[in-house]
Each structure stands twice: as structure tokens, then as C-alpha cells.
Tab-separated table of C-alpha atoms in Angstrom:
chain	number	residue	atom	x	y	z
A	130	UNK	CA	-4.734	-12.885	31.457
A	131	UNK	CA	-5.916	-11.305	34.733
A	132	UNK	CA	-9.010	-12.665	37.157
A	133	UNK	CA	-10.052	-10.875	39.784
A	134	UNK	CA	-12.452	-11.823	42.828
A	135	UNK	CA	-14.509	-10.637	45.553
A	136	UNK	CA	-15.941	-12.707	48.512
A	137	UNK	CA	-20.394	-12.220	48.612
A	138	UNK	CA	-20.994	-9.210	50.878
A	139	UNK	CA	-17.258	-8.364	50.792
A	140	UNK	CA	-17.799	-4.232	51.457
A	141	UNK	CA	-14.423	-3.694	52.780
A	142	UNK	CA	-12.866	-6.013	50.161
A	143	UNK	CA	-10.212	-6.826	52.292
A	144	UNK	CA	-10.133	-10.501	50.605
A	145	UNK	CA	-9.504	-9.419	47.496
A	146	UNK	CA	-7.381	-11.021	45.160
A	147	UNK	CA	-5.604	-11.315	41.587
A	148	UNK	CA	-4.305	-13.703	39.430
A	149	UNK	CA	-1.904	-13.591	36.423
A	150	UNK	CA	-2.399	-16.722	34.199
A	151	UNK	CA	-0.241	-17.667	31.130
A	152	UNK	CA	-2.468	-18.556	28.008
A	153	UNK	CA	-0.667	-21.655	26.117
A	154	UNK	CA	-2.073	-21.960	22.170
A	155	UNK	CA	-4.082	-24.214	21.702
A	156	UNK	CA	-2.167	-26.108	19.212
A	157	UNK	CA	0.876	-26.923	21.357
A	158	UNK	CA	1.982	-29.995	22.855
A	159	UNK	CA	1.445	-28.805	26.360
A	160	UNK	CA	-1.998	-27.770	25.521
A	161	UNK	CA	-3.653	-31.130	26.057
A	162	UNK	CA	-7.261	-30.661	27.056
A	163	UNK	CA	-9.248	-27.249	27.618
A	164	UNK	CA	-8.241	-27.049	31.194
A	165	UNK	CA	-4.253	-26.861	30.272
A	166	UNK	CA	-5.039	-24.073	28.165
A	167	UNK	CA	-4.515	-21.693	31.034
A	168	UNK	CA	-1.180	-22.016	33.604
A	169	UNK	CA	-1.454	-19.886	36.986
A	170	UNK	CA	0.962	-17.697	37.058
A	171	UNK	CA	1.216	-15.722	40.291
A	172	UNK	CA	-1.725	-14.789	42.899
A	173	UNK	CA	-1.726	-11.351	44.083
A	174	UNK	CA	-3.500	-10.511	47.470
A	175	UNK	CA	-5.331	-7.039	47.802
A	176	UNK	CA	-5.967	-6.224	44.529
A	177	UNK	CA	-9.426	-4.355	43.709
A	178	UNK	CA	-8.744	-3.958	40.114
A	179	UNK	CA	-5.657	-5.003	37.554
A	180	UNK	CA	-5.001	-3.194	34.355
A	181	UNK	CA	-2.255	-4.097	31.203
A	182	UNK	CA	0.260	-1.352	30.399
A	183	UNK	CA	-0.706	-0.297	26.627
A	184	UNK	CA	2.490	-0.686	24.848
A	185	UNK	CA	3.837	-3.998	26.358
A	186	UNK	CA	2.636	-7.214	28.544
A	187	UNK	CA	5.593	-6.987	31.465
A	188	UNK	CA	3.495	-4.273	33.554
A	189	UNK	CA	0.246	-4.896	35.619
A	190	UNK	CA	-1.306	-2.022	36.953
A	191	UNK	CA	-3.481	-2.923	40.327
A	192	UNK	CA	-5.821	-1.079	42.140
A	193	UNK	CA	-5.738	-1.855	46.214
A	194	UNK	CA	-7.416	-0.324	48.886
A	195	UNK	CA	-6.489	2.483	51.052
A	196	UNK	CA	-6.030	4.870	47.731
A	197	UNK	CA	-2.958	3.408	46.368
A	198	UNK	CA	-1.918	1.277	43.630
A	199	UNK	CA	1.180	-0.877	42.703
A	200	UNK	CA	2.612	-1.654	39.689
A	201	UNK	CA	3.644	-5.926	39.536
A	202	UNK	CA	6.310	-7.167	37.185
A	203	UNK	CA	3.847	-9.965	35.062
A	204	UNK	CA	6.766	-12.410	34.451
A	205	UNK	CA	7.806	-12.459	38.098
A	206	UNK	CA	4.963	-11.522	39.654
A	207	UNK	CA	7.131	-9.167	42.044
A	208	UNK	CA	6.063	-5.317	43.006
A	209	UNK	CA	7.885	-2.681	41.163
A	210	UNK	CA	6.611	0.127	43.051
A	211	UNK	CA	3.908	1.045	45.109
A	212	UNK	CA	2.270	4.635	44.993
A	213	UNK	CA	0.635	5.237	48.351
A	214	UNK	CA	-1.273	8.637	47.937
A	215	UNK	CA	-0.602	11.749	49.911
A	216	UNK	CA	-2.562	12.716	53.011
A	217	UNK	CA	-5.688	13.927	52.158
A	218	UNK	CA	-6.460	11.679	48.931
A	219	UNK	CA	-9.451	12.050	47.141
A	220	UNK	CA	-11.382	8.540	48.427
A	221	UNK	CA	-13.383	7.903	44.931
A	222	UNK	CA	-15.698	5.715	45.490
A	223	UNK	CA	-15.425	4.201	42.106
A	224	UNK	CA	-11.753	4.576	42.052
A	225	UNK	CA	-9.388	2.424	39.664
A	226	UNK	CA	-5.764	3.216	38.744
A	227	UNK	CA	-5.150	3.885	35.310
A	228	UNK	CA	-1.408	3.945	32.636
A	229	UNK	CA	-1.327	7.048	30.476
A	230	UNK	CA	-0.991	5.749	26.442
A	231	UNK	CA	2.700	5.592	26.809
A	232	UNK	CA	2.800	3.513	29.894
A	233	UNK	CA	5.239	6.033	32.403
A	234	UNK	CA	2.004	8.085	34.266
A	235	UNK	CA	-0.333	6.730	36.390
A	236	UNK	CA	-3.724	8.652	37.685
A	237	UNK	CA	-4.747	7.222	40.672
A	238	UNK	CA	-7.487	8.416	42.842
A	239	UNK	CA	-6.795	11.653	41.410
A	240	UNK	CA	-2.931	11.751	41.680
A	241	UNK	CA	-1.060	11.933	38.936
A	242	UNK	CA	2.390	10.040	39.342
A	243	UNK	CA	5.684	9.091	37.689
A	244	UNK	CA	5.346	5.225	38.674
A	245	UNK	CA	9.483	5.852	38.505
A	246	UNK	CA	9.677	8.457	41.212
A	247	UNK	CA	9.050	8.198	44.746
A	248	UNK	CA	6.740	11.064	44.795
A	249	UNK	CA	3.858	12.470	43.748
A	250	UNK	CA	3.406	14.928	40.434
A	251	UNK	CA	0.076	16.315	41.151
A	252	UNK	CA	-3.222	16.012	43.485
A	253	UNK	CA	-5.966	17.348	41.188
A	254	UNK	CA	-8.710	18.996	42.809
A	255	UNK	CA	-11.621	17.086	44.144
A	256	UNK	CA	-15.667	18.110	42.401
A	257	UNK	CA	-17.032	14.652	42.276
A	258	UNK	CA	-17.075	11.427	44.360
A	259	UNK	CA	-17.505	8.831	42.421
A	260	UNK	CA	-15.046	9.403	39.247
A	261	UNK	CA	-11.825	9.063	39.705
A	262	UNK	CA	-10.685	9.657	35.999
A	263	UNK	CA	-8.573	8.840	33.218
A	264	UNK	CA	-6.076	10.002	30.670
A	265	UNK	CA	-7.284	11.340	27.167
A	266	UNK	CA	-5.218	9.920	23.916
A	267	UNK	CA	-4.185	13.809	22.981
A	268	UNK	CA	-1.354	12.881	26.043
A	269	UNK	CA	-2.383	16.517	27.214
A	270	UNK	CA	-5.358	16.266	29.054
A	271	UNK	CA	-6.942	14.752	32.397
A	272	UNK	CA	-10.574	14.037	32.570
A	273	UNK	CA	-11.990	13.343	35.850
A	274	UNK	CA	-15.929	13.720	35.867
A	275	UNK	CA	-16.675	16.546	34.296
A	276	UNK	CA	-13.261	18.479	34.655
A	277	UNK	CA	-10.994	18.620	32.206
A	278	UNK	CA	-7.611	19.454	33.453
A	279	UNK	CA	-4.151	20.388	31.533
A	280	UNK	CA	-1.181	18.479	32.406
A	281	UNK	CA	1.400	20.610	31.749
A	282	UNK	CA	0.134	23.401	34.045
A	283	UNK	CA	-2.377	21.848	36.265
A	284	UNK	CA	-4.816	24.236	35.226
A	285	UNK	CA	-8.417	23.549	34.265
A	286	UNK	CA	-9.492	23.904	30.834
A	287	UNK	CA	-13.310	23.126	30.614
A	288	UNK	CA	-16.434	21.703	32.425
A	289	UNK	CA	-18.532	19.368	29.950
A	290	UNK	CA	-21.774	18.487	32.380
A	291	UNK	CA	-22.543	15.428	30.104
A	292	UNK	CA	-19.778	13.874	31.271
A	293	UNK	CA	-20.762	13.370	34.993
A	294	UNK	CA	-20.363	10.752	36.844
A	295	UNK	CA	-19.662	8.866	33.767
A	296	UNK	CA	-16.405	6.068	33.439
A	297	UNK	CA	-14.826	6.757	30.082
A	298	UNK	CA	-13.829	4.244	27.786
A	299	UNK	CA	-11.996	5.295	24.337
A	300	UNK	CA	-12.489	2.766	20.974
A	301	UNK	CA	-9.060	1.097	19.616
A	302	UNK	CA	-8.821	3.979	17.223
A	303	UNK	CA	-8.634	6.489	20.156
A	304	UNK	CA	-11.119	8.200	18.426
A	305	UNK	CA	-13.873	8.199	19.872
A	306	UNK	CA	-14.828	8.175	23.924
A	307	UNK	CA	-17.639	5.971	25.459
A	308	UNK	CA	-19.330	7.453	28.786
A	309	UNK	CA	-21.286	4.668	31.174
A	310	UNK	CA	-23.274	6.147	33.690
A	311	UNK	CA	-22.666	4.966	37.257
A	312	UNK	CA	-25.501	3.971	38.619
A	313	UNK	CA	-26.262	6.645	41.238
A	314	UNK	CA	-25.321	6.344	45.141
A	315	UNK	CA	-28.737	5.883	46.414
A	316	UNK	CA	-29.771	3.108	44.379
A	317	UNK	CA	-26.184	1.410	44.733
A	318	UNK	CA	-27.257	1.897	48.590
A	319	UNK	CA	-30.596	0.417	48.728
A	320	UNK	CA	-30.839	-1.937	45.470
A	321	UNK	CA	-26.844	-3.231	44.119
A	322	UNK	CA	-25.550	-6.324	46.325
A	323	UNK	CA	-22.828	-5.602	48.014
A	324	UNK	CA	-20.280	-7.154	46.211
A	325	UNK	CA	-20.776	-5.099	43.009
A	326	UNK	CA	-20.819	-1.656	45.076
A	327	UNK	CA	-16.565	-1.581	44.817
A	328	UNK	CA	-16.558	-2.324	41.422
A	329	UNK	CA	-16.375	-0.987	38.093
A	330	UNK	CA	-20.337	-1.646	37.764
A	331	UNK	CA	-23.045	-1.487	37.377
A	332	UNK	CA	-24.291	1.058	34.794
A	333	UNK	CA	-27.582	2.771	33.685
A	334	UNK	CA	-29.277	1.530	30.678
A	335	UNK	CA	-27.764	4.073	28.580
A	336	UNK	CA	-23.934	5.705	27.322
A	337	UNK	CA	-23.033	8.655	25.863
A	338	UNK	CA	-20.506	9.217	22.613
A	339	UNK	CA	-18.055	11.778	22.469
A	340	UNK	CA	-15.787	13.006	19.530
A	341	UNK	CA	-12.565	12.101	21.574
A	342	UNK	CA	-10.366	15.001	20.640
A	343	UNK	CA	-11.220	19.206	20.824
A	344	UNK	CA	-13.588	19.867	22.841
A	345	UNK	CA	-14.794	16.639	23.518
A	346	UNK	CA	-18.516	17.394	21.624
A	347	UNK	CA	-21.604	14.731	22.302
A	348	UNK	CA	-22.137	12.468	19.292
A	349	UNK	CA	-25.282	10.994	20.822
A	350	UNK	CA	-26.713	8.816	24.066
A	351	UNK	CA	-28.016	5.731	22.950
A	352	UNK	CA	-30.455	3.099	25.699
A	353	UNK	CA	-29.896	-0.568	25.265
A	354	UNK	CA	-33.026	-1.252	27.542
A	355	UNK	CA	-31.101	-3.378	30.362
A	356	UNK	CA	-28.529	-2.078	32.770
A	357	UNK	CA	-24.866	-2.559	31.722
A	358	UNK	CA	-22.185	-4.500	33.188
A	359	UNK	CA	-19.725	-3.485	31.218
A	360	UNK	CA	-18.918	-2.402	27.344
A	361	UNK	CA	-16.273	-3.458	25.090
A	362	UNK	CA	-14.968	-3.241	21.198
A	363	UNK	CA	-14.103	-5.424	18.702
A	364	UNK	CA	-10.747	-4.507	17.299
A	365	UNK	CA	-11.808	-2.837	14.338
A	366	UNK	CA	-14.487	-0.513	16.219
A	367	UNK	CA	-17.125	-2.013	13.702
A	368	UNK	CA	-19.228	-3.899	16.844
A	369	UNK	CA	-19.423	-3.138	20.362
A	370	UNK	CA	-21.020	-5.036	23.132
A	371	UNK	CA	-22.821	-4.336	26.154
């Protein structure tokens, strides 16, 4: 289980912190009360955002500032690597590093990298500031805003407009692809407290469905009437929340 925290007015995050926890069952003998349900684990300084590698629990994938990201061994709590981005990186706003489906890429602030080489695969070229894009479950594409790029050649494919300045999230069946609108620069400026302005949030009221393989085709924008925080699935992709 990951936490992550931010200090009140925290713009420059420079407090920013992780922490891995182990999750005892609830039935076991060292599972006494509520409160021993959850061990710390190891605290991890400078972290703006902390993902799970897909296919196995020994990889945490963490955001930190100045465009890079590190990957941390879960068990130790040690760095494996981290991927400091070339001169000239792309400075997202919304940036978060992201695992490809089978765990050995990583897109971060629009560089794509082999987490087990020293350098860089790719810089991908910059249309948007906000998004700072993800990996589509065909293992072939890139989406970053409303690019979507080929891997294999670097080349760009297609523009889809709906998609901009949308995060993407894909169901558990990986078939079909959520888009939350980012709530827009000027009212993150004026209106957002500070210390959501570096995060994944907030959202408009609405998001957009997309068929999540071909062309990537609309399936329809629905409005839940509040702004979101966040949206997730249940594992059977029968109920989402909001």
C-alpha cells in the first residue's frame, strides 16, 4: 500500500513524501486491533506520485520533481534506478511517471525509457502542457494529449481532439479508456488551493469513453454534476466511482 503527502500551500512540493506499508490479514495473530492492520514499511522523501508495476508487487514507480522518476525495490525500499530526463524535458505540468503493461518501459514526462538502461529511448515531441501521457494496452502505441504516437518508429499516427488535456485511465479489461478533464490552467490559477495544483486532480464534472483499441472512437461523455477527484473500477468493470 502506498500514501502519499503534501504540506498546505506546498507549490514547490519540495516536502513531499511516500510511504510503503505492509497490509497484515486481518485474521492473523499479529493483527490485533485495526491499527496493527497496517506495518510501515519504508518512507521515501521526494516523491510526487508512486505507482505499482502491473505484473508483480516488488517495483514502485515514483514520480519526483525536476522531471525524473525512480524506480524503488518495495521489499527493501532501496532505488533501483533513477531516470533523470535529458536537457530540454518536456516540464508537464500534470506530469506522473507511468510502467508500460509488461512492466520494462517507463514514459516519463514524455521520455520513453528502458528503466534497465542508462539512457534514454525516445523524447516525444512536445503539443500540450499539461498531459504528460500514458501507454495504450495494444503495447504499440503512446498517447500523450491528443497525439498518438508509434513506438516502434517514433512516428505519429493520429490526432483525436477529444482527447485533450484529458488523463487516461483504461478499465481492468483493457478495454475500454476513461478520459478526465483537467481542470483548465486559469481556474487551477485563480480558484484550486495550492496543494491540489501538483496533483493528479482535480477534474471537470464530466469524462469521456473511448473504445480502447483502433482508432480509439468516442463511446460517449457523461456529467456527474460535481467536480471529480478521481475515478476508479470495480474489478469486474460492472461499477465505477467518481
Amino acid at each position: 500500500e502506498v500514501s502519499n503527502s503534501t504540506g498546505e500551500g506546498d507549490i514547490d512540493r519540495p516536502n513531499n513524501s511516500c510511504t510503503i506499508w505492509g497490509v497484515r490479514n486481518p485474521g492473523s495473530s499479529e493483527a490485533g486491533n485495526s491499527r496493527d492492520l497496517l506495518e510501515q514499511r519504508h518512507a521515501l522523501q521526494g516523491v510526487d506520485h508512486a505507482v505499482f508495476s502491473y505484473l508483480s508487487d516488488d517495483k514502485l514507480l515514483c514520480t519526483m520533481p525536476e522531471h525524473k522518476s525512480s524506480i524503488v525495490d518495495c521489499y527493501t525500499g532501496k532505488t533501483v534506478t533513477v531516470l533523470a530526463n535529458p536537457p530540454g524535458s518536456n516540464g508537464y505540468y500534470k506530469n506522473h511517471a507511468v510502467f508500460n503493461f509488461t512492466d520494462d518501459l517507463v514514459l516519463n514526462d514524455g521520455v520513453l525509457w528502458d528503466y534497465r538502461t542508462p539512457t534514454a529511448i525516445h523524447k516525444f515531441d512536445k503539443f500540450n502542457n499539461f498531459v504528460s501521457g500514458v501507454f495504450a494496452p495494444s503495447g504499440i502505441d503512446i498517447i500523450i494529449n491528443t497525439e498518438v504516437w508509434d513506438m516502434r518508429t517514433f512516428k505519429l499516427l493520429n490526432t483525436i481532439n477529444s482527447l485533450d488535456n484529458c488523463l487516461l485511465k483504461y478499465n481492468h479489461s483493457k478495454d475500454v479508456m476513461y478520459g478526465l478533464s483537467h481542470v483548465k490552467q486559469e481556474i487551477l490559477d485563480h480558484e484550486i488551493s495550492p496543494s491540489y495544483k501538483h496533483v493528479l486532480g482535480p477534474f471537470e464534472s464530466t469524462f469521456k469513453t473511448f473504445a480502447a483499441d483502433g482508432g480509439y472512437p468516442s463511446l460517449g461523455t457523461y456529467d456527474v454534476g460535481k467536480q471529480i477527484v478521481d475515478l476508479n473500477f470495480c474489478r469486474r468493470d460492472k461499477l465505477l466511482v467518481t
